[in-house]
């Protein structure tokens, strides 16, 4: 399923753990013009196929006035001849969600809001330099629901120093009490990650158990949803569908072997800097199929892997199957849920 990603690299402040490209800046007019220009220049990107999803990510797109966001959404609809996208996601900070902003986003065509919640513990939120409080999250969810946005996702973080198992369990309970359709959970990386892999694994496994009990299906290493609420846009990344990424630091893929990305530099982007392009080799395409596909619960169809590569990885694959790290059913292979925490390592064994 083809999709469009738009990067809004603006934040009101920077969170301590964040690696995404964004700057604390609020003059976005020239940037929005550059986005519309880049969309127009890529009107033939999908070669006649209509993109089904639109994703406004960041940064903090919810920081921008709706009139600016609307310019980009309208341009995408017009340029690609789409009346309404099947899924239109907006990333939002909870403190930007009000009954009024939620209503305007819905009117603009947004069908799904993904909120960076991270924790329900105010002292952790403060330490992370998040702008919102735990109480604002429930208010935000209520405002989104009242505005008619029926697909709400929340992000949580685990595996950081200072997060006890009890606090993590409490975060999961509070997330579930809001009944979001979708939950994404990421392990803290970098200097604030907890030094004990064992603790990180046990928090991951606890999350899997609690969400499964509550009726959420884990469909990817970090993503869970109620039935029918998988992120269609992100699923396109994992099954290597074509996507056009516009904005500073945004990546595009033609669905075959061309990858292209813009520089992570707002000024250069506004100045019209050309993107960098790379054409993947056969081997790199195979590695991507394995790396991305094995992140998902549906896994990889071995028929997508050429016979000579399958032959080369056979000893490692047979070993992984024997030891229960990979399950095989007909031509499909997948990593069982109990091993998803070490999926990168497992995939690494298959790459020859
Ligand atoms: S608001 Fe999001 S993008 Fe901005 S610094 Fe925090 S985590 Fe990163």
mmCIF file of C-alpha atoms and ligand atoms in Angstrom:
data_model
loop_
_atom_site.group_PDB
_atom_site.id
_atom_site.type_symbol
_atom_site.label_atom_id
_atom_site.label_comp_id
_atom_site.label_asym_id
_atom_site.label_seq_id
_atom_site.Cartn_x
_atom_site.Cartn_y
_atom_site.Cartn_z
ATOM 1 C CA UNK A 1 0.000 0.000 0.000
ATOM 2 C CA UNK A 2 1.647 3.213 -1.209
ATOM 3 C CA UNK A 3 1.857 6.190 1.139
ATOM 4 C CA UNK A 4 3.138 9.714 1.639
ATOM 5 C CA UNK A 5 5.166 10.785 4.664
ATOM 6 C CA UNK A 6 5.590 14.484 5.499
ATOM 7 C CA UNK A 7 8.215 15.479 8.040
ATOM 8 C CA UNK A 8 7.598 18.546 10.226
ATOM 9 C CA UNK A 9 10.917 19.070 12.021
ATOM 10 C CA UNK A 10 9.712 21.569 14.619
ATOM 11 C CA UNK A 11 9.420 21.101 18.388
ATOM 12 C CA UNK A 12 8.576 23.520 21.185
ATOM 13 C CA UNK A 13 11.410 21.970 23.219
ATOM 14 C CA UNK A 14 13.682 18.951 22.854
ATOM 15 C CA UNK A 15 13.121 15.749 24.831
ATOM 16 C CA UNK A 16 16.296 14.344 26.359
ATOM 17 C CA UNK A 17 16.165 10.938 24.641
ATOM 18 C CA UNK A 18 15.156 11.994 21.116
ATOM 19 C CA UNK A 19 17.150 11.154 17.962
ATOM 20 C CA UNK A 20 14.674 12.477 15.401
ATOM 21 C CA UNK A 21 15.665 15.478 13.371
ATOM 22 C CA UNK A 22 13.863 18.554 14.650
ATOM 23 C CA UNK A 23 14.621 22.090 15.781
ATOM 24 C CA UNK A 24 13.023 24.438 18.267
ATOM 25 C CA UNK A 25 11.685 26.927 15.746
ATOM 26 C CA UNK A 26 8.304 28.438 14.929
ATOM 27 C CA UNK A 27 8.769 30.124 11.550
ATOM 28 C CA UNK A 28 7.351 27.464 9.282
ATOM 29 C CA UNK A 29 5.863 29.414 6.354
ATOM 30 C CA UNK A 30 8.853 28.954 4.017
ATOM 31 C CA UNK A 31 9.130 25.325 5.065
ATOM 32 C CA UNK A 32 5.482 24.611 4.238
ATOM 33 C CA UNK A 33 5.976 26.251 0.827
ATOM 34 C CA UNK A 34 8.991 23.999 0.234
ATOM 35 C CA UNK A 35 6.908 20.933 1.185
ATOM 36 C CA UNK A 36 4.210 21.825 -1.339
ATOM 37 C CA UNK A 37 6.889 22.403 -3.966
ATOM 38 C CA UNK A 38 8.464 19.011 -3.297
ATOM 39 C CA UNK A 39 5.076 17.275 -3.483
ATOM 40 C CA UNK A 40 4.356 18.992 -6.829
ATOM 41 C CA UNK A 41 7.741 17.971 -8.225
ATOM 42 C CA UNK A 42 6.931 14.338 -7.429
ATOM 43 C CA UNK A 43 3.453 14.073 -8.939
ATOM 44 C CA UNK A 44 4.537 11.026 -10.988
ATOM 45 C CA UNK A 45 6.355 9.277 -8.119
ATOM 46 C CA UNK A 46 3.767 6.484 -7.756
ATOM 47 C CA UNK A 47 3.573 5.825 -11.515
ATOM 48 C CA UNK A 48 -0.209 5.839 -11.729
ATOM 49 C CA UNK A 49 -0.904 4.103 -8.384
ATOM 50 C CA UNK A 50 -2.887 6.178 -5.892
ATOM 51 C CA UNK A 51 -1.253 6.571 -2.472
ATOM 52 C CA UNK A 52 -3.625 5.267 0.206
ATOM 53 C CA UNK A 53 -2.090 6.823 3.303
ATOM 54 C CA UNK A 54 -0.816 10.216 4.392
ATOM 55 C CA UNK A 55 1.329 10.546 7.515
ATOM 56 C CA UNK A 56 2.292 13.840 9.156
ATOM 57 C CA UNK A 57 5.241 13.057 11.438
ATOM 58 C CA UNK A 58 7.999 14.921 13.168
ATOM 59 C CA UNK A 59 9.086 16.717 15.126
ATOM 60 C CA UNK A 60 5.704 17.886 16.310
ATOM 61 C CA UNK A 61 3.234 18.503 13.469
ATOM 62 C CA UNK A 62 0.496 19.312 16.004
ATOM 63 C CA UNK A 63 2.464 22.469 16.822
ATOM 64 C CA UNK A 64 1.694 24.023 13.447
ATOM 65 C CA UNK A 65 -1.462 26.069 12.882
ATOM 66 C CA UNK A 66 -4.109 24.046 11.074
ATOM 67 C CA UNK A 67 -4.057 26.465 8.105
ATOM 68 C CA UNK A 68 -0.411 25.499 7.455
ATOM 69 C CA UNK A 69 -1.056 21.759 7.821
ATOM 70 C CA UNK A 70 -4.079 22.078 5.562
ATOM 71 C CA UNK A 71 -1.998 23.598 2.754
ATOM 72 C CA UNK A 72 0.093 20.411 2.690
ATOM 73 C CA UNK A 73 -2.860 18.002 3.014
ATOM 74 C CA UNK A 74 -4.793 19.798 0.256
ATOM 75 C CA UNK A 75 -1.733 19.825 -2.005
ATOM 76 C CA UNK A 76 -1.197 16.071 -1.475
ATOM 77 C CA UNK A 77 -4.852 15.342 -2.297
ATOM 78 C CA UNK A 78 -4.800 17.508 -5.389
ATOM 79 C CA UNK A 79 -1.418 16.454 -6.786
ATOM 80 C CA UNK A 80 -2.089 12.726 -6.384
ATOM 81 C CA UNK A 81 -5.793 12.901 -7.290
ATOM 82 C CA UNK A 82 -6.958 11.449 -3.963
ATOM 83 C CA UNK A 83 -10.358 12.606 -2.671
ATOM 84 C CA UNK A 84 -9.671 11.289 0.876
ATOM 85 C CA UNK A 85 -6.769 9.177 2.091
ATOM 86 C CA UNK A 86 -7.789 5.803 3.530
ATOM 87 C CA UNK A 87 -5.637 6.612 6.565
ATOM 88 C CA UNK A 88 -4.392 10.084 7.452
ATOM 89 C CA UNK A 89 -2.268 10.104 10.595
ATOM 90 C CA UNK A 90 -1.144 13.150 12.529
ATOM 91 C CA UNK A 91 1.475 12.880 15.266
ATOM 92 C CA UNK A 92 0.509 15.034 18.225
ATOM 93 C CA UNK A 93 1.810 16.059 21.593
ATOM 94 C CA UNK A 94 -0.956 15.655 24.208
ATOM 95 C CA UNK A 95 -0.739 19.325 25.240
ATOM 96 C CA UNK A 96 -1.516 20.440 21.668
ATOM 97 C CA UNK A 97 -4.792 18.489 21.642
ATOM 98 C CA UNK A 98 -7.817 20.593 22.537
ATOM 99 C CA UNK A 99 -11.472 20.190 21.531
ATOM 100 C CA UNK A 100 -10.882 22.940 18.981
ATOM 101 C CA UNK A 101 -7.624 21.605 17.443
ATOM 102 C CA UNK A 102 -8.995 18.046 17.357
ATOM 103 C CA UNK A 103 -12.139 19.274 15.545
ATOM 104 C CA UNK A 104 -10.067 21.181 12.991
ATOM 105 C CA UNK A 105 -7.761 18.221 12.353
ATOM 106 C CA UNK A 106 -10.764 15.976 11.762
ATOM 107 C CA UNK A 107 -12.236 18.543 9.359
ATOM 108 C CA UNK A 108 -8.885 18.604 7.529
ATOM 109 C CA UNK A 109 -9.261 14.838 6.912
ATOM 110 C CA UNK A 110 -7.233 13.339 9.783
ATOM 111 C CA UNK A 111 -8.510 9.837 10.630
ATOM 112 C CA UNK A 112 -5.826 8.765 13.100
ATOM 113 C CA UNK A 113 -3.831 10.568 15.793
ATOM 114 C CA UNK A 114 -0.626 9.140 17.206
ATOM 115 C CA UNK A 115 0.295 10.698 20.550
ATOM 116 C CA UNK A 116 3.712 10.733 22.145
ATOM 117 C CA UNK A 117 2.645 9.882 25.707
ATOM 118 C CA UNK A 118 5.800 7.989 26.811
ATOM 119 C CA UNK A 119 4.835 7.745 30.494
ATOM 120 C CA UNK A 120 1.982 8.434 32.906
ATOM 121 C CA UNK A 121 4.382 9.372 35.685
ATOM 122 C CA UNK A 122 4.721 13.158 35.902
ATOM 123 C CA UNK A 123 8.200 12.998 37.435
ATOM 124 C CA UNK A 124 9.410 10.868 34.504
ATOM 125 C CA UNK A 125 7.737 13.206 32.018
ATOM 126 C CA UNK A 126 9.486 16.160 33.600
ATOM 127 C CA UNK A 127 12.830 14.382 33.554
ATOM 128 C CA UNK A 128 12.369 13.544 29.862
ATOM 129 C CA UNK A 129 11.617 17.237 29.240
ATOM 130 C CA UNK A 130 8.193 16.370 27.847
ATOM 131 C CA UNK A 131 5.794 19.314 27.835
ATOM 132 C CA UNK A 132 2.655 17.499 28.910
ATOM 133 C CA UNK A 133 1.381 15.980 32.139
ATOM 134 C CA UNK A 134 -0.304 12.660 32.672
ATOM 135 C CA UNK A 135 -3.685 14.365 33.247
ATOM 136 C CA UNK A 136 -3.448 16.058 29.848
ATOM 137 C CA UNK A 137 -3.304 12.685 28.132
ATOM 138 C CA UNK A 138 -6.804 11.642 29.219
ATOM 139 C CA UNK A 139 -8.156 15.081 28.334
ATOM 140 C CA UNK A 140 -6.525 14.770 24.906
ATOM 141 C CA UNK A 141 -8.023 11.337 24.257
ATOM 142 C CA UNK A 142 -11.449 12.649 25.257
ATOM 143 C CA UNK A 143 -11.096 15.640 22.927
ATOM 144 C CA UNK A 144 -10.075 13.389 20.011
ATOM 145 C CA UNK A 145 -13.006 11.037 20.607
ATOM 146 C CA UNK A 146 -15.475 13.941 20.826
ATOM 147 C CA UNK A 147 -14.117 15.311 17.543
ATOM 148 C CA UNK A 148 -14.878 11.992 15.834
ATOM 149 C CA UNK A 149 -11.318 10.680 15.580
ATOM 150 C CA UNK A 150 -11.891 6.967 16.072
ATOM 151 C CA UNK A 151 -8.351 5.722 15.730
ATOM 152 C CA UNK A 152 -5.994 6.826 18.496
ATOM 153 C CA UNK A 153 -2.507 5.499 19.065
ATOM 154 C CA UNK A 154 -0.279 6.170 22.042
ATOM 155 C CA UNK A 155 3.489 5.727 22.358
ATOM 156 C CA UNK A 156 5.149 4.500 25.547
ATOM 157 C CA UNK A 157 8.809 4.066 26.494
ATOM 158 C CA UNK A 158 10.263 1.329 28.706
ATOM 159 C CA UNK A 159 13.734 0.189 29.713
ATOM 160 C CA UNK A 160 15.120 3.438 31.103
ATOM 161 C CA UNK A 161 17.004 4.047 34.304
ATOM 162 C CA UNK A 162 14.572 4.927 37.069
ATOM 163 C CA UNK A 163 11.576 3.018 35.661
ATOM 164 C CA UNK A 164 10.697 0.278 38.143
ATOM 165 C CA UNK A 165 8.665 -2.780 37.157
ATOM 166 C CA UNK A 166 5.796 -1.453 39.296
ATOM 167 C CA UNK A 167 5.826 1.912 37.541
ATOM 168 C CA UNK A 168 5.909 0.191 34.161
ATOM 169 C CA UNK A 169 2.927 -1.959 35.105
ATOM 170 C CA UNK A 170 1.104 1.182 36.228
ATOM 171 C CA UNK A 171 1.895 2.906 32.901
ATOM 172 C CA UNK A 172 0.455 -0.050 31.009
ATOM 173 C CA UNK A 173 -2.697 -0.024 33.182
ATOM 174 C CA UNK A 174 -3.211 3.697 32.620
ATOM 175 C CA UNK A 175 -2.695 3.301 28.876
ATOM 176 C CA UNK A 176 -5.247 0.478 28.770
ATOM 177 C CA UNK A 177 -7.762 2.489 30.792
ATOM 178 C CA UNK A 178 -7.904 4.947 27.863
ATOM 179 C CA UNK A 179 -8.750 2.113 25.429
ATOM 180 C CA UNK A 180 -6.622 3.369 22.523
ATOM 181 C CA UNK A 181 -6.999 1.425 19.282
ATOM 182 C CA UNK A 182 -3.227 1.194 18.911
ATOM 183 C CA UNK A 183 -0.198 1.190 21.229
ATOM 184 C CA UNK A 184 3.474 1.546 20.218
ATOM 185 C CA UNK A 185 6.163 0.812 22.814
ATOM 186 C CA UNK A 186 9.828 1.533 22.367
ATOM 187 C CA UNK A 187 12.833 0.627 24.450
ATOM 188 C CA UNK A 188 14.883 3.608 25.581
ATOM 189 C CA UNK A 189 18.166 3.728 23.696
ATOM 190 C CA UNK A 190 21.394 5.631 24.299
ATOM 191 C CA UNK A 191 22.696 7.012 27.561
ATOM 192 C CA UNK A 192 19.420 6.736 29.477
ATOM 193 C CA UNK A 193 18.722 3.092 28.588
ATOM 194 C CA UNK A 194 18.736 0.710 31.529
ATOM 195 C CA UNK A 195 22.053 -1.195 31.688
ATOM 196 C CA UNK A 196 20.336 -4.506 32.468
ATOM 197 C CA UNK A 197 19.195 -6.264 29.265
ATOM 198 C CA UNK A 198 17.434 -8.744 31.530
ATOM 199 C CA UNK A 199 15.284 -6.002 33.069
ATOM 200 C CA UNK A 200 14.511 -4.546 29.613
ATOM 201 C CA UNK A 201 13.508 -7.972 28.358
ATOM 202 C CA UNK A 202 11.288 -8.606 31.376
ATOM 203 C CA UNK A 203 9.520 -5.228 30.906
ATOM 204 C CA UNK A 204 9.020 -6.051 27.204
ATOM 205 C CA UNK A 205 7.639 -9.499 28.025
ATOM 206 C CA UNK A 206 5.349 -8.049 30.714
ATOM 207 C CA UNK A 207 3.984 -5.589 28.185
ATOM 208 C CA UNK A 208 3.342 -8.396 25.685
ATOM 209 C CA UNK A 209 1.427 -10.370 28.331
ATOM 210 C CA UNK A 210 -0.659 -7.454 29.571
ATOM 211 C CA UNK A 211 -1.594 -6.248 26.100
ATOM 212 C CA UNK A 212 -2.439 -9.750 24.876
ATOM 213 C CA UNK A 213 -4.724 -10.237 27.911
ATOM 214 C CA UNK A 214 -6.425 -6.958 27.055
ATOM 215 C CA UNK A 215 -7.111 -8.075 23.468
ATOM 216 C CA UNK A 216 -4.310 -6.273 21.645
ATOM 217 C CA UNK A 217 -2.502 -8.127 18.881
ATOM 218 C CA UNK A 218 1.219 -7.612 18.513
ATOM 219 C CA UNK A 219 1.694 -7.226 14.779
ATOM 220 C CA UNK A 220 5.251 -5.884 14.852
ATOM 221 C CA UNK A 221 8.180 -5.769 17.297
ATOM 222 C CA UNK A 222 7.004 -2.462 18.822
ATOM 223 C CA UNK A 223 3.355 -2.247 17.736
ATOM 224 C CA UNK A 224 0.071 -3.585 19.102
ATOM 225 C CA UNK A 225 -3.519 -2.964 18.065
ATOM 226 C CA UNK A 226 -7.110 -3.930 18.492
ATOM 227 C CA UNK A 227 -8.313 -6.034 15.567
ATOM 228 C CA UNK A 228 -8.336 -4.052 12.327
ATOM 229 C CA UNK A 229 -6.327 -1.093 13.634
ATOM 230 C CA UNK A 230 -2.830 -1.883 12.350
ATOM 231 C CA UNK A 231 -1.070 1.245 11.109
ATOM 232 C CA UNK A 232 -1.574 0.867 7.370
ATOM 233 C CA UNK A 233 1.056 3.490 6.655
ATOM 234 C CA UNK A 234 3.780 1.886 8.782
ATOM 235 C CA UNK A 235 2.855 -1.576 7.505
ATOM 236 C CA UNK A 236 3.829 -0.275 4.075
ATOM 237 C CA UNK A 237 7.389 0.288 5.354
ATOM 238 C CA UNK A 238 7.679 -3.279 6.578
ATOM 239 C CA UNK A 239 6.342 -4.865 3.398
ATOM 240 C CA UNK A 240 8.432 -2.549 1.216
ATOM 241 C CA UNK A 241 5.617 -0.702 -0.518
ATOM 242 C CA UNK A 242 6.449 2.553 -2.249
ATOM 243 C CA UNK A 243 6.419 5.707 -0.148
ATOM 244 C CA UNK A 244 7.219 9.287 -0.904
ATOM 245 C CA UNK A 245 8.801 11.154 1.998
ATOM 246 C CA UNK A 246 8.903 14.951 1.791
ATOM 247 C CA UNK A 247 10.588 17.413 4.122
ATOM 248 C CA UNK A 248 14.006 17.733 5.727
ATOM 249 C CA UNK A 249 15.444 14.294 6.650
ATOM 250 C CA UNK A 250 12.524 12.468 4.996
ATOM 251 C CA UNK A 251 13.180 9.181 3.186
ATOM 252 C CA UNK A 252 11.485 7.800 0.059
ATOM 253 C CA UNK A 253 11.405 4.349 -1.513
ATOM 254 C CA UNK A 254 10.091 3.458 -4.959
ATOM 255 C CA UNK A 255 8.907 -0.027 -3.908
ATOM 256 C CA UNK A 256 11.702 -1.672 -5.870
ATOM 257 C CA UNK A 257 15.317 -0.663 -5.225
ATOM 258 C CA UNK A 258 15.572 3.118 -5.239
ATOM 259 C CA UNK A 259 16.016 4.794 -1.842
ATOM 260 C CA UNK A 260 16.306 8.562 -1.569
ATOM 261 C CA UNK A 261 16.544 10.964 1.348
ATOM 262 C CA UNK A 262 16.681 14.681 2.023
ATOM 263 C CA UNK A 263 19.390 16.278 4.129
ATOM 264 C CA UNK A 264 18.589 16.718 7.817
ATOM 265 C CA UNK A 265 18.866 20.491 7.528
ATOM 266 C CA UNK A 266 15.837 22.800 7.394
ATOM 267 C CA UNK A 267 17.728 25.724 5.831
ATOM 268 C CA UNK A 268 19.252 23.614 3.062
ATOM 269 C CA UNK A 269 15.880 21.967 2.461
ATOM 270 C CA UNK A 270 14.150 25.345 2.087
ATOM 271 C CA UNK A 271 16.998 26.383 -0.222
ATOM 272 C CA UNK A 272 16.162 23.484 -2.560
ATOM 273 C CA UNK A 273 19.071 21.106 -1.775
ATOM 274 C CA UNK A 274 18.913 17.962 -3.905
ATOM 275 C CA UNK A 275 18.165 14.634 -2.181
ATOM 276 C CA UNK A 276 20.718 11.831 -1.944
ATOM 277 C CA UNK A 277 19.877 8.683 -3.899
ATOM 278 C CA UNK A 278 20.966 5.103 -3.621
ATOM 279 C CA UNK A 279 20.079 2.089 -5.726
ATOM 280 C CA UNK A 280 20.040 -1.113 -3.673
ATOM 281 C CA UNK A 281 21.920 -4.173 -4.884
ATOM 282 C CA UNK A 282 20.165 -7.546 -5.127
ATOM 283 C CA UNK A 283 21.760 -8.589 -1.840
ATOM 284 C CA UNK A 284 20.681 -5.382 -0.071
ATOM 285 C CA UNK A 285 17.096 -5.921 -1.281
ATOM 286 C CA UNK A 286 17.113 -9.458 0.175
ATOM 287 C CA UNK A 287 18.529 -8.203 3.476
ATOM 288 C CA UNK A 288 15.782 -5.603 3.665
ATOM 289 C CA UNK A 289 13.081 -8.188 2.971
ATOM 290 C CA UNK A 290 14.407 -10.253 5.888
ATOM 291 C CA UNK A 291 15.094 -7.345 8.273
ATOM 292 C CA UNK A 292 11.762 -5.628 7.746
ATOM 293 C CA UNK A 293 9.536 -8.683 7.233
ATOM 294 C CA UNK A 294 10.801 -10.549 10.291
ATOM 295 C CA UNK A 295 9.862 -7.593 12.480
ATOM 296 C CA UNK A 296 6.232 -8.425 11.735
ATOM 297 C CA UNK A 297 3.964 -11.149 13.087
ATOM 298 C CA UNK A 298 3.252 -12.342 9.552
ATOM 299 C CA UNK A 299 6.965 -12.777 8.789
ATOM 300 C CA UNK A 300 8.482 -13.373 5.366
ATOM 301 C CA UNK A 301 7.484 -15.541 2.423
ATOM 302 C CA UNK A 302 10.618 -17.476 1.502
ATOM 303 C CA UNK A 303 9.509 -17.387 -2.143
ATOM 304 C CA UNK A 304 10.594 -13.723 -2.105
ATOM 305 C CA UNK A 305 14.186 -14.844 -1.448
ATOM 306 C CA UNK A 306 16.093 -16.069 -4.525
ATOM 307 C CA UNK A 307 17.030 -19.771 -4.484
ATOM 308 C CA UNK A 308 20.815 -19.221 -4.302
ATOM 309 C CA UNK A 309 20.455 -16.944 -1.217
ATOM 310 C CA UNK A 310 18.056 -19.417 0.405
ATOM 311 C CA UNK A 311 20.658 -22.119 -0.113
ATOM 312 C CA UNK A 312 23.360 -19.974 1.533
ATOM 313 C CA UNK A 313 21.265 -19.128 4.582
ATOM 314 C CA UNK A 314 19.873 -22.671 4.947
ATOM 315 C CA UNK A 315 22.274 -23.867 7.689
ATOM 316 C CA UNK A 316 21.546 -20.799 9.860
ATOM 317 C CA UNK A 317 17.810 -20.965 9.152
ATOM 318 C CA UNK A 318 17.632 -24.671 9.976
ATOM 319 C CA UNK A 319 19.463 -24.003 13.230
ATOM 320 C CA UNK A 320 17.088 -21.145 14.136
ATOM 321 C CA UNK A 321 14.076 -23.359 13.400
ATOM 322 C CA UNK A 322 15.538 -26.240 15.456
ATOM 323 C CA UNK A 323 16.177 -23.957 18.427
ATOM 324 C CA UNK A 324 12.751 -22.294 18.251
ATOM 325 C CA UNK A 325 13.951 -18.843 17.237
ATOM 326 C CA UNK A 326 12.063 -19.063 13.949
ATOM 327 C CA UNK A 327 8.783 -20.781 13.141
ATOM 328 C CA UNK A 328 8.144 -22.111 9.635
ATOM 329 C CA UNK A 329 4.771 -22.864 8.147
ATOM 330 C CA UNK A 330 4.630 -23.741 4.433
ATOM 331 C CA UNK A 331 6.800 -21.131 2.738
ATOM 332 C CA UNK A 332 6.518 -18.505 5.511
ATOM 333 C CA UNK A 333 8.969 -17.926 8.310
ATOM 334 C CA UNK A 334 8.385 -15.742 11.352
ATOM 335 C CA UNK A 335 9.872 -15.022 14.764
ATOM 336 C CA UNK A 336 7.687 -16.249 17.658
ATOM 337 C CA UNK A 337 6.484 -13.531 20.025
ATOM 338 C CA UNK A 338 8.734 -14.759 22.860
ATOM 339 C CA UNK A 339 11.804 -14.058 20.707
ATOM 340 C CA UNK A 340 10.797 -10.767 19.110
ATOM 341 C CA UNK A 341 12.863 -8.881 21.685
ATOM 342 C CA UNK A 342 16.008 -10.309 20.056
ATOM 343 C CA UNK A 343 14.729 -10.118 16.472
ATOM 344 C CA UNK A 344 17.707 -8.026 15.296
ATOM 345 C CA UNK A 345 20.102 -10.712 16.476
ATOM 346 C CA UNK A 346 18.069 -13.487 14.861
ATOM 347 C CA UNK A 347 17.904 -11.682 11.516
ATOM 348 C CA UNK A 348 21.645 -11.016 11.758
ATOM 349 C CA UNK A 349 22.229 -14.785 11.816
ATOM 350 C CA UNK A 350 20.353 -15.206 8.519
ATOM 351 C CA UNK A 351 22.193 -12.522 6.611
ATOM 352 C CA UNK A 352 25.046 -14.172 4.739
HETATM 353 S S1 LIG B 1 8.527 16.190 20.846
HETATM 354 FE FE1 LIG B 1 8.973 14.260 19.722
HETATM 355 S S2 LIG B 1 10.311 14.862 18.014
HETATM 356 FE FE2 LIG B 1 10.294 16.591 19.502
HETATM 357 S S3 LIG B 1 12.106 16.263 20.772
HETATM 358 FE FE3 LIG B 1 10.340 15.291 21.821
HETATM 359 S S4 LIG B 1 10.333 13.136 21.102
HETATM 360 FE FE4 LIG B 1 11.653 14.317 19.709
#
